[in-house]
Amino acid sequence: NNNAYCQDNALTWLDWPHADPALCDFVAGLSALRRAHPGLRHPRWFDGRPATEGLAPDIAWFDVDGQPPTDMAWGSPQHRTLAACVTVAAQGGPARESLLVVWHAGEVCDLALPPGRWSLRLDSARSWVAAAGAVGGDGAPPALEHRLPLREPTVCVLVRALHEPSDTDRTDR
C-alpha cells in the first residue's frame, strides 16, 4: 500500500519517547514562526501588487545583488540563491512587517538586503529559529542592515518592522 495514512501499525507510529529532542524543538519553532508572521500563512496567491496604493507589493523577488532576477537568472541551473520580500497584513489590518525569505543552495556569497533593519528569525543550516519576539540577545543574532552572509545551503527568514512602535502603540503600561 503506497498510502501511509491508512497504516495504523508500527510502520507509521511515531516513537515519541525516543524522538530527537532537537528536531522536535526546531519543528516547534517553525510552527511558532509561522503563527507569528502573517506573511508565512498568507491565504491567497501572491500577485506582486500592493494591497493598498502606495504600499509595498505583496511579494517582490531579489537576486544576491539585491536586484530583481534577470530572465537569464530565472532560467539558469547555476542560479542557486533567491530571495522573496513578502509584505502582507494579518486579516483586517495594515501590514506591520516585511519578511525576507531566502533560499540558498549556491556558492558562498553575501546577499544584499533591501533597505532597513532586518532581524534573522530562521537559519535552517544551523537548525535555528529565534524565540518569538527575540531581537538581539536571548539567542537571537543582532539585526542586519546591508548584507546577509550565506556560507552554506540554507533557508533563512528575516523580519523588518515597517514602523517602530510609538508610545501610543504600547500596551505594556
mmCIF file of C-alpha atoms in Angstrom:
data_model
loop_
_atom_site.group_PDB
_atom_site.id
_atom_site.type_symbol
_atom_site.label_atom_id
_atom_site.label_comp_id
_atom_site.label_asym_id
_atom_site.label_seq_id
_atom_site.Cartn_x
_atom_site.Cartn_y
_atom_site.Cartn_z
ATOM 1 C CA ASN A 1 0.000 0.000 0.000
ATOM 2 C CA ASN A 2 1.512 3.324 -1.055
ATOM 3 C CA ASN A 3 -0.696 5.346 1.311
ATOM 4 C CA ALA A 4 0.950 5.510 4.724
ATOM 5 C CA TYR A 5 -2.070 7.335 6.159
ATOM 6 C CA CYS A 6 -4.082 4.118 6.120
ATOM 7 C CA GLN A 7 -1.414 2.175 8.033
ATOM 8 C CA ASP A 8 -2.285 2.040 11.730
ATOM 9 C CA ASN A 9 0.692 -0.020 12.862
ATOM 10 C CA ALA A 10 4.407 0.249 13.663
ATOM 11 C CA LEU A 11 5.110 1.299 10.072
ATOM 12 C CA THR A 12 3.763 4.808 10.719
ATOM 13 C CA TRP A 13 3.536 5.132 14.501
ATOM 14 C CA LEU A 14 5.719 7.863 15.992
ATOM 15 C CA ASP A 15 8.025 6.705 18.758
ATOM 16 C CA TRP A 16 7.676 9.852 20.872
ATOM 17 C CA PRO A 17 9.700 8.593 23.869
ATOM 18 C CA HIS A 18 12.712 8.195 21.552
ATOM 19 C CA ALA A 19 12.114 11.252 19.373
ATOM 20 C CA ASP A 20 15.032 13.579 18.623
ATOM 21 C CA PRO A 21 14.506 16.479 21.088
ATOM 22 C CA ALA A 22 16.477 18.952 18.945
ATOM 23 C CA LEU A 23 14.365 18.123 15.887
ATOM 24 C CA CYS A 24 11.148 18.428 17.912
ATOM 25 C CA ASP A 25 12.277 21.837 19.220
ATOM 26 C CA PHE A 26 13.195 23.001 15.711
ATOM 27 C CA VAL A 27 9.825 21.943 14.256
ATOM 28 C CA ALA A 28 8.005 23.593 17.191
ATOM 29 C CA GLY A 29 9.993 26.765 16.467
ATOM 30 C CA LEU A 30 8.983 26.626 12.792
ATOM 31 C CA SER A 31 5.344 26.291 13.805
ATOM 32 C CA ALA A 32 5.634 29.268 16.177
ATOM 33 C CA LEU A 33 7.383 31.307 13.465
ATOM 34 C CA ARG A 34 4.520 30.641 11.048
ATOM 35 C CA ARG A 35 1.915 31.618 13.668
ATOM 36 C CA ALA A 36 3.782 34.843 14.488
ATOM 37 C CA HIS A 37 4.124 36.160 10.919
ATOM 38 C CA PRO A 38 1.175 36.676 8.537
ATOM 39 C CA GLY A 39 3.485 36.559 5.511
ATOM 40 C CA LEU A 40 4.186 32.881 6.223
ATOM 41 C CA ARG A 41 0.494 31.953 6.257
ATOM 42 C CA HIS A 42 -0.995 34.222 3.595
ATOM 43 C CA PRO A 43 -4.327 32.683 2.477
ATOM 44 C CA ARG A 44 -4.222 33.936 -1.145
ATOM 45 C CA TRP A 45 -1.869 33.655 -4.104
ATOM 46 C CA PHE A 46 0.701 36.423 -4.234
ATOM 47 C CA ASP A 47 0.347 38.659 -7.290
ATOM 48 C CA GLY A 48 3.235 41.114 -6.908
ATOM 49 C CA ARG A 49 0.932 44.102 -6.377
ATOM 50 C CA PRO A 50 0.391 46.167 -3.236
ATOM 51 C CA ALA A 51 -2.790 45.563 -1.247
ATOM 52 C CA THR A 52 -3.162 49.355 -0.968
ATOM 53 C CA GLU A 53 -1.894 52.024 -3.372
ATOM 54 C CA GLY A 54 1.468 53.416 -2.310
ATOM 55 C CA LEU A 55 2.493 50.389 -0.236
ATOM 56 C CA ALA A 56 4.988 47.627 -0.981
ATOM 57 C CA PRO A 57 3.870 44.757 -3.259
ATOM 58 C CA ASP A 58 2.745 41.580 -1.510
ATOM 59 C CA ILE A 59 5.817 39.816 -2.939
ATOM 60 C CA ALA A 60 8.974 41.018 -4.687
ATOM 61 C CA TRP A 61 11.814 38.771 -5.860
ATOM 62 C CA PHE A 62 15.529 39.548 -5.443
ATOM 63 C CA ASP A 63 18.842 38.107 -6.571
ATOM 64 C CA VAL A 64 22.013 38.138 -4.416
ATOM 65 C CA ASP A 65 22.824 41.652 -5.656
ATOM 66 C CA GLY A 66 19.539 42.994 -4.253
ATOM 67 C CA GLN A 67 18.031 43.490 -7.707
ATOM 68 C CA PRO A 68 15.154 41.567 -9.333
ATOM 69 C CA PRO A 69 16.468 38.443 -11.089
ATOM 70 C CA THR A 70 17.056 38.774 -14.826
ATOM 71 C CA ASP A 71 15.321 36.433 -17.283
ATOM 72 C CA MET A 72 18.670 34.674 -17.680
ATOM 73 C CA ALA A 73 18.976 34.151 -13.910
ATOM 74 C CA TRP A 74 15.436 32.739 -13.660
ATOM 75 C CA GLY A 75 16.271 30.096 -16.259
ATOM 76 C CA SER A 76 19.840 29.283 -15.218
ATOM 77 C CA PRO A 77 20.504 25.964 -13.465
ATOM 78 C CA GLN A 78 23.586 27.596 -11.895
ATOM 79 C CA HIS A 79 21.421 30.247 -10.214
ATOM 80 C CA ARG A 80 21.154 28.828 -6.705
ATOM 81 C CA THR A 81 20.109 31.749 -4.491
ATOM 82 C CA LEU A 82 16.781 33.558 -4.474
ATOM 83 C CA ALA A 83 15.031 35.878 -2.037
ATOM 84 C CA ALA A 84 11.413 36.979 -1.768
ATOM 85 C CA CYS A 85 10.300 40.015 0.195
ATOM 86 C CA VAL A 86 6.757 39.385 1.448
ATOM 87 C CA THR A 87 4.672 42.260 2.815
ATOM 88 C CA VAL A 88 1.142 41.272 3.807
ATOM 89 C CA ALA A 89 -1.165 42.120 6.667
ATOM 90 C CA ALA A 90 -2.959 39.961 9.139
ATOM 91 C CA GLN A 91 -6.617 39.713 8.221
ATOM 92 C CA GLY A 92 -8.318 43.083 8.582
ATOM 93 C CA GLY A 93 -5.271 45.158 9.455
ATOM 94 C CA PRO A 94 -2.394 47.043 7.869
ATOM 95 C CA ALA A 95 0.928 45.335 7.135
ATOM 96 C CA ARG A 96 3.264 45.820 10.095
ATOM 97 C CA GLU A 97 6.288 43.959 8.768
ATOM 98 C CA SER A 98 8.078 42.623 5.739
ATOM 99 C CA LEU A 99 9.606 39.175 5.608
ATOM 100 C CA LEU A 100 12.609 38.260 3.522
ATOM 101 C CA VAL A 101 12.635 34.548 2.711
ATOM 102 C CA VAL A 102 15.970 33.373 1.319
ATOM 103 C CA TRP A 103 16.649 30.060 -0.400
ATOM 104 C CA HIS A 104 20.388 29.457 -0.808
ATOM 105 C CA ALA A 105 21.944 26.336 -2.346
ATOM 106 C CA GLY A 106 24.832 28.010 -4.124
ATOM 107 C CA GLU A 107 28.366 29.141 -3.570
ATOM 108 C CA VAL A 108 29.473 31.272 -0.633
ATOM 109 C CA CYS A 109 28.168 34.828 -1.086
ATOM 110 C CA ASP A 110 26.719 37.840 0.674
ATOM 111 C CA LEU A 111 23.101 38.638 -0.127
ATOM 112 C CA ALA A 112 22.380 42.365 -0.450
ATOM 113 C CA LEU A 113 19.436 43.145 1.838
ATOM 114 C CA PRO A 114 16.638 45.544 0.923
ATOM 115 C CA PRO A 115 16.887 48.840 2.848
ATOM 116 C CA GLY A 116 16.037 48.739 6.537
ATOM 117 C CA ARG A 117 16.957 46.902 9.695
ATOM 118 C CA TRP A 118 16.408 43.152 9.372
ATOM 119 C CA SER A 119 16.275 40.589 12.169
ATOM 120 C CA LEU A 120 17.188 36.979 11.380
ATOM 121 C CA ARG A 121 14.447 34.602 12.596
ATOM 122 C CA LEU A 122 15.313 31.325 10.838
ATOM 123 C CA ASP A 123 18.549 29.749 9.629
ATOM 124 C CA SER A 124 17.948 26.146 8.565
ATOM 125 C CA ALA A 125 21.682 25.442 8.127
ATOM 126 C CA ARG A 126 22.070 25.861 11.882
ATOM 127 C CA SER A 127 18.643 24.338 12.711
ATOM 128 C CA TRP A 128 17.960 27.638 14.450
ATOM 129 C CA VAL A 129 14.679 29.508 14.937
ATOM 130 C CA ALA A 130 14.510 32.697 17.028
ATOM 131 C CA ALA A 131 12.230 32.765 20.005
ATOM 132 C CA ALA A 132 9.069 34.789 19.401
ATOM 133 C CA GLY A 133 9.857 38.490 19.694
ATOM 134 C CA ALA A 134 13.613 37.962 20.096
ATOM 135 C CA VAL A 135 15.840 40.613 18.512
ATOM 136 C CA GLY A 136 19.434 40.530 19.678
ATOM 137 C CA GLY A 137 20.151 38.786 22.988
ATOM 138 C CA ASP A 138 18.026 35.809 24.057
ATOM 139 C CA GLY A 139 19.679 33.603 21.440
ATOM 140 C CA ALA A 140 18.905 35.897 18.501
ATOM 141 C CA PRO A 141 21.711 37.371 16.394
ATOM 142 C CA PRO A 142 21.985 41.141 16.045
ATOM 143 C CA ALA A 143 19.967 42.978 13.445
ATOM 144 C CA LEU A 144 21.386 43.147 9.914
ATOM 145 C CA GLU A 145 21.225 46.220 7.688
ATOM 146 C CA HIS A 146 23.166 45.659 4.486
ATOM 147 C CA ARG A 147 24.229 42.069 3.813
ATOM 148 C CA LEU A 148 23.379 38.533 4.875
ATOM 149 C CA PRO A 149 26.420 36.226 4.726
ATOM 150 C CA LEU A 150 25.484 32.894 3.113
ATOM 151 C CA ARG A 151 28.165 30.279 3.722
ATOM 152 C CA GLU A 152 26.269 27.001 3.273
ATOM 153 C CA PRO A 153 22.963 25.801 1.823
ATOM 154 C CA THR A 154 20.157 27.197 3.936
ATOM 155 C CA VAL A 155 16.697 28.688 4.117
ATOM 156 C CA CYS A 156 16.586 31.937 6.070
ATOM 157 C CA VAL A 157 13.732 34.169 7.171
ATOM 158 C CA LEU A 158 14.381 37.767 8.187
ATOM 159 C CA VAL A 159 11.859 40.286 9.518
ATOM 160 C CA ARG A 160 11.788 44.072 9.191
ATOM 161 C CA ALA A 161 9.244 46.201 11.057
ATOM 162 C CA LEU A 162 7.517 48.703 8.785
ATOM 163 C CA HIS A 163 7.276 51.211 11.614
ATOM 164 C CA GLU A 164 8.679 51.379 15.089
ATOM 165 C CA PRO A 165 6.033 51.247 17.834
ATOM 166 C CA SER A 166 5.348 54.623 19.374
ATOM 167 C CA ASP A 167 4.367 55.306 22.965
ATOM 168 C CA THR A 168 0.705 55.321 21.881
ATOM 169 C CA ASP A 169 1.120 51.816 20.392
ATOM 170 C CA ARG A 170 2.437 50.369 23.642
ATOM 171 C CA THR A 171 0.170 48.048 25.573
ATOM 172 C CA ASP A 172 2.534 47.238 28.461
ATOM 173 C CA ARG A 173 1.793 50.288 30.596
#
